[in-house]
């Protein structure tokens, strides 16, 4: 009944020692002593966990009846042993702790009567899996030997102990020589133990080992380590370690160390008498630090609703425990917030108070919050508001003060002054700066609303006060640099708006109205910013953040659009299907009432004696005929008359800010208003005959546009008024247009040409009224009626598409004719696809001055045998001039690329150094340019048991202007990567260029009065590092080189890099020359704490570190 890998309660562990060696029948039989109390205590649980077959077998061996249900078998066993069944509540309690014995070589049971204790001993490769079902935690134990004290529920393990704990997706591992576990409380005590924790730091996985002479784990999952040591070094002895008298891990992100010393090798580097990092957050989440501009800062954040979001810190190995989701309700204990068992009902909600102080800038206080779904259908609700008291900060040194910035301004008499910032709101001066935002989104189908409001005293407000932290970055204490100044990011505009959309239910109005919605209704106020001219500012005011202020720009009230659509008429012809045929000799039953003799199927008639059937020969029934489905007959006529109405109205008020110099000048008066109205009504007719056989669509559109400008005051200059009025006049239009399309598929029911079609389309303005001129300050409009001219006909085209399906051939011919009154154009495109080949021939003819003029005839051929093997060719021939126009050929062969172009153009001739290349007058069809390319990368299999990896790549390109062949270049880029696992990464990349490749061809070199040069000799000179003159003479010039070596020193990364490029300098004499610019860098970084690093850099400016 109890086998390998079967979960059993703890009490069954005691019975296992007997069950593994004795058959059940010998436990309690004739002539045997009665069973022990321990066995009788385990029998109810064995009965409960046994299957029906196991119970029947058990009864059979005891000589009991095996008939009846499971309950009958259980009652017989209970009666036989004279015991009572286990009560459900006791059974559930026992099931809270389950044990699986995965493996054990031997089992022994014994008791100590003098101590009233009973023991079970397991030896030889013991593997136990224990489960706390109440907490959902699994404990796995590996050991050489295990001893279980049943009386005290203590489990001891000895020899090569490995203890693993898995709970809620997290895993802890302990190893040691001995362990003692209390199975009631799950407390554990290790001797000479070790805990392993995996962490990823800067993208590199590291394994941290926490060793201790004594490790204990409490009921509350607290871990205490005495005589502890922490390291991620794999070497023995480790290259670095943190030794501590005691280490506490009290919870997620809560830990402490006492008497800790950081060693590099055997050299002590740093000593921590005591350090405690509270996992329980301080209620106001203090953060302190230093910024080069604002100075020393102290920031606090107090959460009124919700919790701080956990984020990974940067102190690396000092983070001894993983962070949880921080989704528990907090309780206040002094100044600390402690987690409770209750989870937050809304983990994404938060409301927090902010209070910051800066030694130079000033102070800031505010509130922020986000309460999505605060009320039903309120999808988004975020807000922020704050006040800042700040002063001007000046860059540069002031006598007696250090730092790049200071709040003190030196007056002409030598005294110092501080200038605090004042702002204006609605013309009232305020002694502080302010800012706030509100964003709300409400979704309740069919209504959607979105509100946004933002207001700031100046564009610099967010840049000064929004850069905040809620967690101390302890790694900054290890760095010698501070937060440097960055370019300010200004908020140049503000937006206030309320917008939404609404869709009306139209089910009861269908088909007359199928769509009725307001896609956009919006009211908005746009603010822009401007700066006080420096001429109006005192010298000390030129850094004042309030020198730039907001002013109202455009008020939109309202902006609304409407969409209305439906079907006015719909007609679908139907065919009267013939009635189904009936079997021969049976009359049809359609339309007749059921016979009165019919009876329900559940009523059985009187059984009648049936005559004996005649024996038939053994015949095989024929296979049933397959279902034959006929294609649906196309609908003869489908007619739809639909409409769409889209009106839009926008009313905007605008200001004229040129008269405002200071913030107090803003009077919030609008100078003019613009009314814009747009209307579009479309009447669409769709006719389909026999599905796709004939299709017609006609769209009749009525469009109006109107704009009017109203001036509220005389502040606007006359020329700007005229410009606004002229723009409004030009915007006003009224038009009636029609778009007609006719398409037919005459060969629809043929298999070979079913996709062939004929298409005719015409778009025209039936009537159009538009602005022409301004006469005596009055607009003059002109009416234009349909007159079959280019002004009214915008499209007039006929197209024939012949598409064949002759597998594997795919021919296609397209004829397109653009008809009068437009410029007549006739084009023909023929293509043939066959396997990897696609051939296309096209010809276009334009009618110019009553004459048909042929455009260049185009031939295109494409061959694609594989994604990496492609050939393309395009040839254009001018039929009018009887000469080729251009030819382009390209090829891709795996790693190679080739391109060749020729065109009909003026050739060039070289006429000596004084004249150079001179353009000739007569055009010729000549090669124009040529290029080759190679891109290849080689990555062989790793060597030396996967320890060595090598990869190399080359990218080369050659291009030559065949008309002026001195314009040629060859570029070669090469890189090599060599890696030895956990020892060295070597990277070399170079790029070389040659801009005189033509001299390697004797005929080309002599054509420009240059001597031929042997390319092999020239290449060899470029690599002659022992003779600089050869490298100067070679045409191969190194344009860049980069060498980087990363030496992995177990816990450190040492990087040595060199980068060199030629730099063109202009000397004082005006002469230009190239000089080599080399940069040497040495970078050392500690992997466990990447913030601990050192960098040296040497370039033309000298050494920096």
Short mmCIF file of N, CA and C in Angstrom, two decimals, residues 826-887:
data_model
loop_
_atom_site.label_atom_id
_atom_site.label_comp_id
_atom_site.label_asym_id
_atom_site.label_seq_id
_atom_site.Cartn_x
_atom_site.Cartn_y
_atom_site.Cartn_z
N UNK A 826 -1.60 55.57 -72.56
CA UNK A 826 -1.92 54.17 -72.79
C UNK A 826 -0.71 53.34 -72.38
N UNK A 827 -0.94 52.41 -71.50
CA UNK A 827 0.17 51.59 -71.03
C UNK A 827 -0.21 50.13 -71.10
N UNK A 828 0.80 49.33 -71.37
CA UNK A 828 0.64 47.88 -71.46
C UNK A 828 1.72 47.22 -70.61
N UNK A 829 1.29 46.31 -69.77
CA UNK A 829 2.22 45.57 -68.93
C UNK A 829 1.92 44.10 -69.11
N UNK A 830 2.91 43.33 -69.53
CA UNK A 830 2.77 41.89 -69.70
C UNK A 830 3.82 41.19 -68.83
N UNK A 831 3.37 40.20 -68.11
CA UNK A 831 4.29 39.47 -67.25
C UNK A 831 4.02 37.99 -67.36
N UNK A 832 5.06 37.22 -67.13
CA UNK A 832 4.96 35.76 -67.18
C UNK A 832 5.80 35.20 -66.04
N UNK A 833 5.14 34.47 -65.18
CA UNK A 833 5.83 33.81 -64.09
C UNK A 833 5.90 32.33 -64.33
N UNK A 834 7.09 31.78 -64.12
CA UNK A 834 7.29 30.36 -64.36
C UNK A 834 8.41 29.88 -63.44
N UNK A 835 8.05 29.20 -62.38
CA UNK A 835 9.07 28.70 -61.46
C UNK A 835 9.87 29.84 -60.86
N UNK A 836 11.18 29.79 -60.99
CA UNK A 836 12.01 30.87 -60.42
C UNK A 836 12.06 32.12 -61.27
N UNK A 837 11.45 32.07 -62.46
CA UNK A 837 11.59 33.17 -63.41
C UNK A 837 10.33 34.02 -63.43
N UNK A 838 10.56 35.35 -63.47
CA UNK A 838 9.47 36.31 -63.67
C UNK A 838 9.92 37.32 -64.70
N UNK A 839 9.19 37.37 -65.82
CA UNK A 839 9.52 38.28 -66.93
C UNK A 839 8.42 39.31 -67.06
N UNK A 840 8.81 40.58 -67.16
CA UNK A 840 7.84 41.66 -67.28
C UNK A 840 8.27 42.60 -68.40
N UNK A 841 7.33 42.92 -69.27
CA UNK A 841 7.56 43.87 -70.35
C UNK A 841 6.47 44.94 -70.24
N UNK A 842 6.88 46.19 -70.27
CA UNK A 842 5.90 47.27 -70.16
C UNK A 842 6.23 48.38 -71.15
N UNK A 843 5.16 48.99 -71.66
CA UNK A 843 5.30 50.10 -72.60
C UNK A 843 4.21 51.11 -72.29
N UNK A 844 4.59 52.39 -72.21
CA UNK A 844 3.65 53.47 -71.95
C UNK A 844 3.74 54.49 -73.08
N UNK A 845 2.56 54.90 -73.56
CA UNK A 845 2.48 55.90 -74.62
C UNK A 845 1.68 57.09 -74.12
N UNK A 846 2.21 58.30 -74.33
CA UNK A 846 1.53 59.53 -73.94
C UNK A 846 1.21 60.35 -75.19
N UNK A 847 0.03 60.96 -75.15
CA UNK A 847 -0.37 61.79 -76.26
C UNK A 847 0.02 63.23 -75.97
N UNK A 848 1.00 63.74 -76.74
CA UNK A 848 1.53 65.08 -76.54
C UNK A 848 1.36 65.85 -77.86
N UNK A 849 0.63 66.94 -77.77
CA UNK A 849 0.38 67.76 -78.96
C UNK A 849 -0.19 66.93 -80.10
N UNK A 850 -1.22 66.16 -79.77
CA UNK A 850 -1.94 65.33 -80.75
C UNK A 850 -1.10 64.23 -81.34
N UNK A 851 0.06 63.96 -80.75
CA UNK A 851 0.91 62.89 -81.23
C UNK A 851 1.17 61.90 -80.09
N UNK A 852 1.08 60.63 -80.45
CA UNK A 852 1.39 59.59 -79.46
C UNK A 852 2.90 59.42 -79.38
N UNK A 853 3.41 59.60 -78.18
CA UNK A 853 4.86 59.51 -77.95
C UNK A 853 5.12 58.30 -77.06
N UNK A 854 6.00 57.44 -77.56
CA UNK A 854 6.35 56.25 -76.80
C UNK A 854 7.32 56.60 -75.67
N UNK A 855 7.00 56.11 -74.51
CA UNK A 855 7.94 56.18 -73.40
C UNK A 855 8.89 54.99 -73.50
N UNK A 856 10.00 55.03 -72.77
CA UNK A 856 10.96 53.93 -72.90
C UNK A 856 10.31 52.56 -72.65
N UNK A 857 10.62 51.64 -73.55
CA UNK A 857 10.16 50.27 -73.42
C UNK A 857 10.98 49.60 -72.32
N UNK A 858 10.28 48.93 -71.41
CA UNK A 858 10.95 48.35 -70.23
C UNK A 858 10.89 46.84 -70.29
N UNK A 859 12.07 46.21 -70.10
CA UNK A 859 12.17 44.76 -69.96
C UNK A 859 12.75 44.47 -68.57
N UNK A 860 12.08 43.62 -67.83
CA UNK A 860 12.55 43.23 -66.50
C UNK A 860 12.57 41.72 -66.41
N UNK A 861 13.66 41.20 -65.87
CA UNK A 861 13.80 39.77 -65.70
C UNK A 861 14.34 39.49 -64.30
N UNK A 862 13.67 38.60 -63.61
CA UNK A 862 14.10 38.22 -62.26
C UNK A 862 14.18 36.71 -62.17
N UNK A 863 15.30 36.23 -61.67
CA UNK A 863 15.50 34.80 -61.42
C UNK A 863 15.86 34.63 -59.95
N UNK A 864 15.06 33.87 -59.25
CA UNK A 864 15.32 33.62 -57.84
C UNK A 864 15.26 32.11 -57.60
N UNK A 865 16.44 31.52 -57.42
CA UNK A 865 16.54 30.08 -57.20
C UNK A 865 16.51 29.75 -55.71
N UNK A 866 16.87 30.73 -54.89
CA UNK A 866 16.88 30.55 -53.44
C UNK A 866 16.92 31.94 -52.84
N UNK A 867 16.62 32.07 -51.54
CA UNK A 867 16.69 33.41 -50.92
C UNK A 867 18.06 34.06 -51.06
N UNK A 868 19.14 33.26 -51.21
CA UNK A 868 20.48 33.83 -51.34
C UNK A 868 20.99 33.84 -52.77
N UNK A 869 20.19 33.39 -53.72
CA UNK A 869 20.61 33.36 -55.13
C UNK A 869 19.55 34.09 -55.94
N UNK A 870 19.83 35.35 -56.28
CA UNK A 870 18.86 36.20 -56.97
C UNK A 870 19.57 36.96 -58.08
N UNK A 871 18.94 37.00 -59.26
CA UNK A 871 19.44 37.79 -60.38
C UNK A 871 18.32 38.73 -60.83
N UNK A 872 18.66 39.99 -61.04
CA UNK A 872 17.70 40.99 -61.48
C UNK A 872 18.29 41.78 -62.64
N UNK A 873 17.48 42.01 -63.66
CA UNK A 873 17.92 42.81 -64.79
C UNK A 873 16.80 43.70 -65.30
N UNK A 874 17.11 44.95 -65.58
CA UNK A 874 16.13 45.90 -66.11
C UNK A 874 16.75 46.65 -67.29
N UNK A 875 16.04 46.66 -68.41
CA UNK A 875 16.55 47.29 -69.62
C UNK A 875 15.47 48.23 -70.16
N UNK A 876 15.86 49.51 -70.37
CA UNK A 876 14.94 50.51 -70.91
C UNK A 876 15.45 50.95 -72.29
N UNK A 877 14.51 50.96 -73.26
CA UNK A 877 14.88 51.33 -74.64
C UNK A 877 13.94 52.43 -75.11
N UNK A 878 14.55 53.51 -75.64
CA UNK A 878 13.79 54.66 -76.14
C UNK A 878 13.39 54.38 -77.57
N UNK A 879 12.09 54.13 -77.77
CA UNK A 879 11.62 53.82 -79.12
C UNK A 879 11.59 55.03 -80.02
N UNK A 880 11.49 56.21 -79.45
CA UNK A 880 11.44 57.42 -80.26
C UNK A 880 12.80 57.78 -80.81
N UNK A 881 13.82 57.64 -79.99
CA UNK A 881 15.18 58.01 -80.41
C UNK A 881 15.98 56.81 -80.90
N UNK A 882 15.40 55.62 -80.75
CA UNK A 882 16.06 54.39 -81.21
C UNK A 882 17.43 54.20 -80.55
N UNK A 883 17.43 54.29 -79.24
CA UNK A 883 18.67 53.99 -78.51
C UNK A 883 18.30 53.50 -77.11
N UNK A 884 19.17 52.72 -76.51
CA UNK A 884 18.91 52.28 -75.13
C UNK A 884 18.94 53.47 -74.19
N UNK A 885 18.15 53.40 -73.13
CA UNK A 885 18.12 54.45 -72.12
C UNK A 885 18.93 54.07 -70.90
N UNK A 886 18.73 52.87 -70.41
CA UNK A 886 19.49 52.42 -69.23
C UNK A 886 19.44 50.92 -69.15
N UNK A 887 20.39 50.40 -68.42
CA UNK A 887 20.46 48.97 -68.15
C UNK A 887 21.00 48.80 -66.74
#
